[in-house]
Short mmCIF file of C-alpha atoms in Angstrom, two decimals:
data_model
loop_
_atom_site.label_atom_id
_atom_site.label_comp_id
_atom_site.label_asym_id
_atom_site.label_seq_id
_atom_site.Cartn_x
_atom_site.Cartn_y
_atom_site.Cartn_z
CA MET A 1 -4.70 8.67 -8.05
CA ILE A 2 -3.06 12.17 -7.93
CA LYS A 3 -3.15 13.31 -4.39
CA LYS A 4 -5.70 16.44 -4.42
CA PRO A 5 -3.46 18.95 -2.58
CA ILE A 6 -0.40 18.40 -4.65
CA PHE A 7 -2.90 18.58 -7.93
CA ILE A 8 -4.01 22.27 -6.27
CA ILE A 9 -0.79 23.60 -6.03
CA LEU A 10 0.50 23.03 -9.11
CA VAL A 11 -2.75 24.35 -11.17
CA PHE A 12 -2.15 27.41 -8.57
CA MET A 13 1.33 27.73 -9.79
CA LEU A 14 0.35 27.39 -13.32
CA LEU A 15 -2.52 30.39 -12.51
CA VAL A 16 0.24 32.43 -10.94
CA LEU A 17 2.95 32.33 -13.51
CA MET A 18 0.33 32.61 -16.93
CA GLU A 19 -0.67 36.01 -14.98
CA ALA A 20 2.52 37.38 -14.19
CA ARG A 21 3.27 36.52 -17.87
CA SER A 22 0.14 38.41 -19.15
CA PHE A 23 1.73 41.82 -17.53
CA ALA A 24 4.46 41.48 -19.33
CA THR A 25 4.96 43.95 -22.46
CA PHE A 26 6.38 42.97 -25.90
CA GLU A 27 4.30 44.58 -28.81
CA MET A 28 5.18 46.63 -32.04
CA SER A 29 2.95 49.23 -33.56
CA LEU A 30 2.37 51.39 -36.52
CA GLY A 31 3.35 54.62 -34.76
CA GLU A 32 3.53 56.95 -38.18
CA GLY A 33 2.59 56.46 -41.75
CA PHE A 34 -0.05 54.73 -43.92
CA GLN A 35 -1.25 51.08 -44.08
CA THR A 36 -0.29 51.00 -47.43
CA ILE A 37 2.43 51.75 -49.24
CA ASP A 38 1.48 53.21 -52.77
CA PHE A 39 4.12 53.82 -54.95
CA GLY A 40 2.03 55.86 -57.58
CA THR A 41 2.59 54.90 -61.55
CA MET A 42 5.76 54.38 -62.38
CA GLN A 43 7.38 53.83 -65.77
CA MET A 44 9.78 50.28 -67.04
CA ASN A 45 13.18 51.11 -65.53
CA GLU A 46 12.20 53.44 -63.36
CA LYS A 47 13.48 53.69 -59.58
CA LYS A 48 11.11 55.76 -57.33
CA SER A 49 11.90 56.05 -53.48
CA ILE A 50 8.69 56.68 -51.14
CA THR A 51 8.83 58.95 -47.94
CA ARG A 52 5.65 60.26 -47.49
CA LYS A 53 6.30 61.76 -43.84
CA GLY A 54 9.03 63.76 -44.84
CA ASN A 55 12.42 61.72 -44.96
CA TYR A 56 10.54 58.74 -43.93
CA GLU A 57 7.61 56.48 -45.07
CA HIS A 58 6.91 54.21 -41.98
CA ARG A 59 7.65 54.82 -38.08
CA PHE A 60 7.59 51.42 -36.08
CA ASP A 61 7.37 51.82 -32.50
CA PHE A 62 8.73 48.59 -30.20
CA THR A 63 8.07 48.11 -26.69
CA SER A 64 9.31 45.14 -24.51
CA ASP A 65 10.29 44.51 -21.34
CA ASN A 66 11.01 40.59 -21.20
CA GLU A 67 15.04 41.31 -20.91
CA ARG A 68 15.12 39.16 -23.80
CA THR A 69 17.12 40.65 -26.98
CA TRP A 70 14.05 40.87 -29.65
CA TYR A 71 14.28 40.85 -33.63
CA PHE A 72 12.55 43.44 -36.45
CA LYS A 73 12.01 41.21 -39.24
CA VAL A 74 10.33 42.19 -42.62
CA GLN A 75 8.97 39.85 -45.27
CA MET A 76 7.47 40.04 -48.62
CA MET A 77 4.66 37.26 -47.91
CA ARG A 78 3.66 37.55 -51.89
CA PRO A 79 5.71 39.45 -54.39
CA PHE A 80 4.16 42.66 -56.57
CA THR A 81 1.85 40.94 -58.60
CA SER A 82 -0.43 41.88 -61.70
CA ALA A 83 -2.19 39.00 -63.35
CA GLN A 84 0.52 36.24 -64.21
CA HIS A 85 3.03 39.16 -63.87
CA SER A 86 4.92 39.81 -61.21
CA ILE A 87 8.06 41.87 -59.83
CA PRO A 88 10.74 40.14 -57.85
CA ALA A 89 11.16 40.79 -54.56
CA GLU A 90 14.64 42.17 -54.25
CA ASN A 91 13.14 44.63 -56.57
CA MET A 92 12.02 46.50 -53.20
CA GLN A 93 14.55 47.72 -51.08
CA TRP A 94 14.11 48.95 -46.78
CA ILE A 95 16.18 51.87 -45.51
CA VAL A 96 16.50 52.12 -42.08
CA GLU A 97 16.38 56.48 -41.88
CA GLN A 98 16.79 56.46 -38.16
CA VAL A 99 16.29 54.74 -35.04
CA VAL A 100 15.82 56.66 -31.96
CA ASN A 101 16.00 55.26 -28.05
CA GLY A 102 17.53 52.47 -29.78
CA GLY A 103 20.66 50.75 -28.57
CA GLY A 104 20.54 47.59 -30.95
CA LEU A 105 22.44 47.45 -34.13
CA VAL A 106 20.95 48.13 -37.48
CA SER A 107 21.85 44.98 -39.91
CA ASN A 108 22.48 47.27 -42.93
CA SER A 109 23.78 50.17 -40.91
CA VAL A 110 21.53 53.38 -41.19
CA GLY A 111 20.80 54.66 -44.60
CA SER A 112 21.80 51.48 -46.19
CA PRO A 113 19.52 49.48 -48.51
CA GLY A 114 18.66 45.92 -47.52
CA ASP A 115 16.43 43.95 -50.05
CA PHE A 116 12.94 42.77 -49.71
CA ALA A 117 12.88 38.75 -49.63
CA THR A 118 10.16 36.12 -49.38
CA ARG A 119 11.75 34.68 -46.73
CA PRO A 120 11.90 36.93 -43.17
CA VAL A 121 14.85 39.36 -43.33
CA LEU A 122 16.44 40.86 -40.21
CA ILE A 123 16.46 44.60 -40.03
CA TYR A 124 17.34 45.09 -36.00
CA THR A 125 18.41 43.22 -33.33
CA SER A 126 17.65 44.86 -29.91
CA SER A 127 19.60 45.55 -26.85
CA GLY A 128 20.52 46.86 -23.19
CA SER A 129 17.41 48.78 -22.35
CA ASP A 130 15.52 47.98 -25.44
CA ASN A 131 14.53 44.96 -23.56
CA THR A 132 13.70 46.50 -20.53
CA GLY A 133 10.65 48.68 -21.62
CA THR A 134 12.34 51.32 -23.33
CA THR A 135 10.00 52.21 -26.12
CA VAL A 136 12.28 52.40 -29.58
CA GLN A 137 11.17 53.76 -32.79
CA ILE A 138 12.50 52.90 -35.95
CA LYS A 139 12.03 55.01 -39.27
CA LEU A 140 11.84 53.47 -42.81
CA LYS A 141 11.73 54.35 -46.09
CA TYR A 142 11.32 52.20 -49.35
CA ASN A 143 12.72 51.85 -52.88
CA LEU A 144 11.36 50.39 -55.81
CA GLN A 145 13.10 49.62 -59.21
CA ILE A 146 10.99 48.60 -62.33
CA PRO A 147 12.74 46.03 -64.09
CA LYS A 148 13.84 47.02 -67.46
CA TYR A 149 10.99 44.87 -69.20
CA GLN A 150 7.69 45.03 -67.15
CA ALA A 151 4.49 44.35 -68.40
CA ALA A 152 1.65 47.43 -67.76
CA GLY A 153 -0.73 46.78 -65.04
CA SER A 154 -1.75 47.37 -61.25
CA TYR A 155 0.87 45.70 -59.27
CA THR A 156 -0.15 44.75 -55.48
CA SER A 157 2.26 42.91 -52.77
CA HIS A 158 1.43 41.65 -48.93
CA ILE A 159 4.54 42.95 -46.54
CA ARG A 160 4.66 41.62 -43.01
CA PHE A 161 7.04 42.97 -40.61
CA ILE A 162 7.38 40.78 -37.44
CA MET A 163 8.76 41.81 -33.92
CA VAL A 164 9.90 38.42 -32.33
CA GLU A 165 12.37 36.67 -30.03
CA VAL A 166 13.43 34.01 -32.47
CA LEU A 167 16.15 34.81 -34.63
CA MET B 1 -0.89 -2.99 -0.07
CA THR B 2 0.76 -0.09 1.59
CA ILE B 3 3.66 -0.59 -0.79
CA TYR B 4 1.15 -0.96 -3.59
CA ARG B 5 -0.35 2.35 -2.27
CA ALA B 6 2.78 4.25 -1.90
CA LYS B 7 3.48 2.95 -5.59
CA CYS B 8 0.29 4.70 -6.58
CA ASN B 9 0.68 7.81 -4.85
CA ILE B 10 4.56 8.26 -6.40
CA ILE B 11 2.88 7.38 -9.78
CA GLY B 12 0.34 10.00 -9.35
CA VAL B 13 2.63 13.11 -8.07
CA PHE B 14 5.16 11.75 -11.09
CA ALA B 15 1.93 11.85 -13.84
CA SER B 16 0.65 15.48 -12.18
CA LEU B 17 4.14 16.92 -12.46
CA VAL B 18 4.50 15.73 -16.14
CA VAL B 19 0.86 17.19 -17.39
CA VAL B 20 1.39 20.63 -15.51
CA PHE B 21 5.04 21.01 -16.94
CA ALA B 22 3.94 19.82 -20.46
CA VAL B 23 1.59 23.20 -20.14
CA LEU B 24 3.93 25.08 -18.38
CA VAL B 25 7.04 24.78 -19.92
CA PRO B 26 5.82 25.57 -23.30
CA CYS B 27 4.27 28.33 -22.03
CA ILE B 28 6.96 29.86 -20.39
CA CYS B 29 9.60 29.13 -22.73
CA ASN B 30 7.62 30.14 -26.15
CA ALA B 31 8.56 33.18 -27.54
CA ASP B 32 6.57 36.20 -28.20
CA GLU B 33 5.79 37.30 -31.95
CA ASP B 34 4.10 40.60 -33.03
CA ILE B 35 3.02 41.22 -36.70
CA GLU B 36 1.77 43.88 -38.52
CA ASP B 37 0.52 43.48 -42.48
CA ILE B 38 1.43 46.22 -45.17
CA PHE B 39 -0.07 45.78 -48.44
CA ALA B 40 2.23 47.87 -51.16
CA SER B 41 1.05 48.86 -54.77
CA VAL B 42 2.47 49.87 -57.94
CA VAL B 43 0.72 50.95 -61.38
CA VAL B 44 3.16 50.30 -64.58
CA LEU B 45 2.63 52.59 -67.05
CA PRO B 46 1.62 51.10 -70.34
CA VAL B 47 4.03 51.48 -73.54
CA PHE B 48 3.16 51.30 -77.21
CA ASP B 49 5.63 52.98 -79.26
CA ILE B 50 7.53 52.92 -81.98
CA ASN B 51 10.66 54.56 -83.65
CA ILE B 52 11.71 54.70 -87.15
CA ASP B 53 15.34 56.13 -88.00
CA ASN B 54 14.51 56.80 -91.73
CA ASN B 55 11.20 56.12 -93.74
CA TYR B 56 12.62 57.85 -97.14
CA ILE B 57 13.63 54.92 -98.95
CA ASN B 58 15.58 56.66 -102.03
CA PHE B 59 16.38 54.27 -104.67
CA GLY B 60 18.21 57.17 -106.84
CA VAL B 61 18.32 56.84 -110.73
CA VAL B 62 17.03 53.65 -111.96
CA ASN B 63 16.73 52.57 -115.70
CA PRO B 64 13.88 50.90 -117.07
CA GLY B 65 14.18 47.24 -116.39
CA ASP B 66 16.90 47.46 -113.91
CA SER B 67 16.58 45.76 -110.34
CA VAL B 68 18.09 47.78 -107.49
CA THR B 69 18.71 46.73 -104.16
CA LEU B 70 19.26 49.19 -101.45
CA LYS B 71 22.44 49.05 -98.92
CA GLU B 72 22.56 44.84 -100.45
CA GLY B 73 24.48 42.70 -97.73
CA THR B 74 23.14 45.35 -94.94
CA TYR B 75 20.41 47.01 -94.25
CA TYR B 76 18.77 50.48 -95.32
CA ASN B 77 16.92 51.25 -91.95
CA THR B 78 15.56 50.24 -88.24
CA ILE B 79 12.49 50.36 -86.64
CA LYS B 80 12.31 49.77 -83.11
CA CYS B 81 9.12 49.06 -81.07
CA ALA B 82 8.43 48.73 -77.36
CA ALA B 83 5.21 47.18 -75.81
CA ASN B 84 4.29 45.97 -72.50
CA LYS B 85 0.38 45.09 -72.68
CA GLY B 86 0.94 42.08 -72.28
CA ARG B 87 -1.26 41.43 -75.51
CA LYS B 88 -0.55 40.43 -78.94
CA TYR B 89 0.77 43.15 -81.21
CA TYR B 90 1.60 43.62 -85.37
CA VAL B 91 3.92 45.70 -86.87
CA LYS B 92 2.64 46.87 -90.28
CA ILE B 93 4.08 48.46 -93.44
CA HIS B 94 3.14 50.64 -96.24
CA ILE B 95 3.52 52.84 -98.96
CA LEU B 96 2.53 56.62 -97.58
CA ASN B 97 1.57 58.52 -100.31
CA GLU B 98 2.06 58.01 -104.19
CA VAL B 99 5.75 56.69 -105.37
CA ILE B 100 8.13 59.55 -106.13
CA GLY B 101 9.13 59.08 -109.66
CA PRO B 102 8.86 60.66 -113.04
CA LYS B 103 6.29 62.89 -113.87
CA GLY B 104 3.58 61.39 -115.60
CA ASN B 105 4.67 57.96 -114.94
CA GLN B 106 3.02 55.28 -113.02
CA ILE B 107 4.25 52.27 -111.82
CA PRO B 108 2.45 49.26 -109.46
CA PRO B 109 3.38 49.45 -105.90
CA GLU B 110 4.49 45.85 -106.27
CA SER B 111 7.47 46.80 -108.32
CA PHE B 112 8.68 47.52 -104.51
CA LYS B 113 9.81 45.04 -102.71
CA TRP B 114 11.12 44.75 -98.87
CA ARG B 115 12.37 42.34 -96.72
CA ILE B 116 13.60 41.78 -93.00
CA TYR B 117 17.04 41.78 -93.17
CA HIS B 118 17.19 41.32 -89.20
CA THR B 119 15.52 41.22 -85.88
CA ASP B 120 16.35 40.25 -82.61
CA GLY B 121 12.72 39.22 -81.71
CA ARG B 122 11.41 35.66 -81.35
CA GLY B 123 7.62 36.36 -82.76
CA ILE B 124 6.73 35.73 -86.59
CA ALA B 125 8.73 37.53 -89.00
CA ALA B 126 7.51 37.73 -92.82
CA PRO B 127 9.80 35.62 -94.82
CA GLY B 128 11.92 36.76 -97.92
CA TRP B 129 11.08 39.63 -100.37
CA GLN B 130 7.47 41.14 -99.92
CA GLU B 131 6.02 42.63 -102.91
CA PHE B 132 4.55 46.50 -101.55
CA SER B 133 1.01 46.82 -101.40
CA ASP B 134 -1.96 49.26 -101.10
CA GLU B 135 -2.92 47.83 -97.98
CA PRO B 136 -0.74 47.66 -95.06
CA GLN B 137 1.07 44.30 -94.39
CA VAL B 138 1.85 42.45 -91.76
CA VAL B 139 5.80 42.51 -91.46
CA TYR B 140 6.15 40.65 -87.55
CA THR B 141 3.69 39.53 -85.20
CA SER B 142 5.00 39.54 -81.74
CA ASP B 143 5.78 36.96 -79.27
CA THR B 144 5.03 36.90 -75.18
CA GLU B 145 8.84 38.55 -74.49
CA ASP B 146 8.10 41.35 -77.05
CA GLU B 147 4.55 41.90 -74.84
CA ILE B 148 6.12 42.27 -71.61
CA GLY B 149 8.75 45.45 -72.91
CA LYS B 150 11.68 43.99 -74.36
CA GLU B 151 12.74 46.32 -77.13
CA LEU B 152 11.65 45.02 -80.66
CA ILE B 153 14.35 45.63 -83.34
CA LEU B 154 13.45 45.20 -86.88
CA ARG B 155 15.94 46.26 -89.91
CA PHE B 156 14.91 46.33 -93.51
CA GLN B 157 16.20 45.87 -96.89
CA TYR B 158 14.31 47.41 -100.08
CA LYS B 159 14.46 46.64 -103.72
CA LEU B 160 12.88 48.16 -106.96
CA ASP B 161 12.18 46.25 -109.91
CA LEU B 162 11.32 48.67 -112.38
CA PRO B 163 9.27 47.21 -115.67
CA GLY B 164 10.86 48.05 -118.46
CA SER B 165 7.86 50.00 -119.76
CA ALA B 166 8.49 52.65 -117.15
CA MET B 167 10.11 55.95 -117.52
CA GLY B 168 14.01 56.01 -116.28
CA GLY B 169 14.80 58.47 -113.55
CA HIS B 170 14.77 59.16 -110.09
CA TYR B 171 12.54 56.62 -107.56
CA GLY B 172 11.66 56.98 -104.08
CA LEU B 173 9.26 56.00 -101.32
CA LYS B 174 7.77 57.15 -98.22
CA VAL B 175 6.79 54.12 -96.50
CA ALA B 176 4.64 54.25 -92.90
CA TYR B 177 5.23 51.69 -90.16
CA LEU B 178 2.46 50.69 -87.36
CA ILE B 179 2.67 48.78 -84.33
CA THR B 180 -1.16 48.11 -83.80
CA GLU B 181 -3.26 45.21 -81.79
CA THR B 182 -5.02 44.71 -85.01
CA GLU B 183 -4.14 42.10 -87.27
#
């Protein structure tokens, strides 16, 4: 039914393209910082900023040579929860403290806080050399405001940082 | 027969192109994504606190058989409670030490009465005038809103019904208020 030579050529093309794609770099890594963001103990209505690496908490490193724009986003998968009590996602904020080697755009501008949300929130949009192999470093710190009235307990939250080519 | 074979070949090539591109196009066009999951934690400290602005209930000079209500039409003192343990609690009241009055004169604690003039809490407040007793009495039982840290305000009035057989003179009370998880 299908001519053998044509089929072989098409399969070969497919393999070549898949192989070529596998050599492209597109990665995000936690360059500096801890795997947990621990705000320690806090009182009701207290606000705390966490910067355990000097003036920041995390440094994320991004490398892409896909020649396509990429986006750095953050999503609070689960708000701070303790038994049936929770702290709203927007009570935690991220702040871009510094961008190293990046030519892109910080959504809230450097030093300005942005609220966490249970949907993905854009932090950074790449541009120029960000897309051709330069490693961009983004340093983040975080704020947490405990509500005026909040039940005592140990609260945990799951946060996802995302490097993606879809806005 | 030749036309039929040619048709088959065209369909075959077309089918193979469809199959290959169905695999290839998503592979090429599919956007890359990299994720990093991090967990965050905080311990919200417990609060279990009570504040009283004035616990000395001063009736001044009272004559035998008189009934004296302090600050009639308003309240005499305020207590504020804060608790965020997520558990039911009780506010209680009792007389501290002995009644202050003329020497050698003893009147029963039931002669002194209290009532909640106002509260912003949605829990269960003791209704109307209540007599003091030797044991702590429940003034207020918390609501779930009170149990997650909302400040509770209780404002009190006090009354002395001095028995006709008692001595006239200066009367007062020291009152203790407590917040407890024990009923």
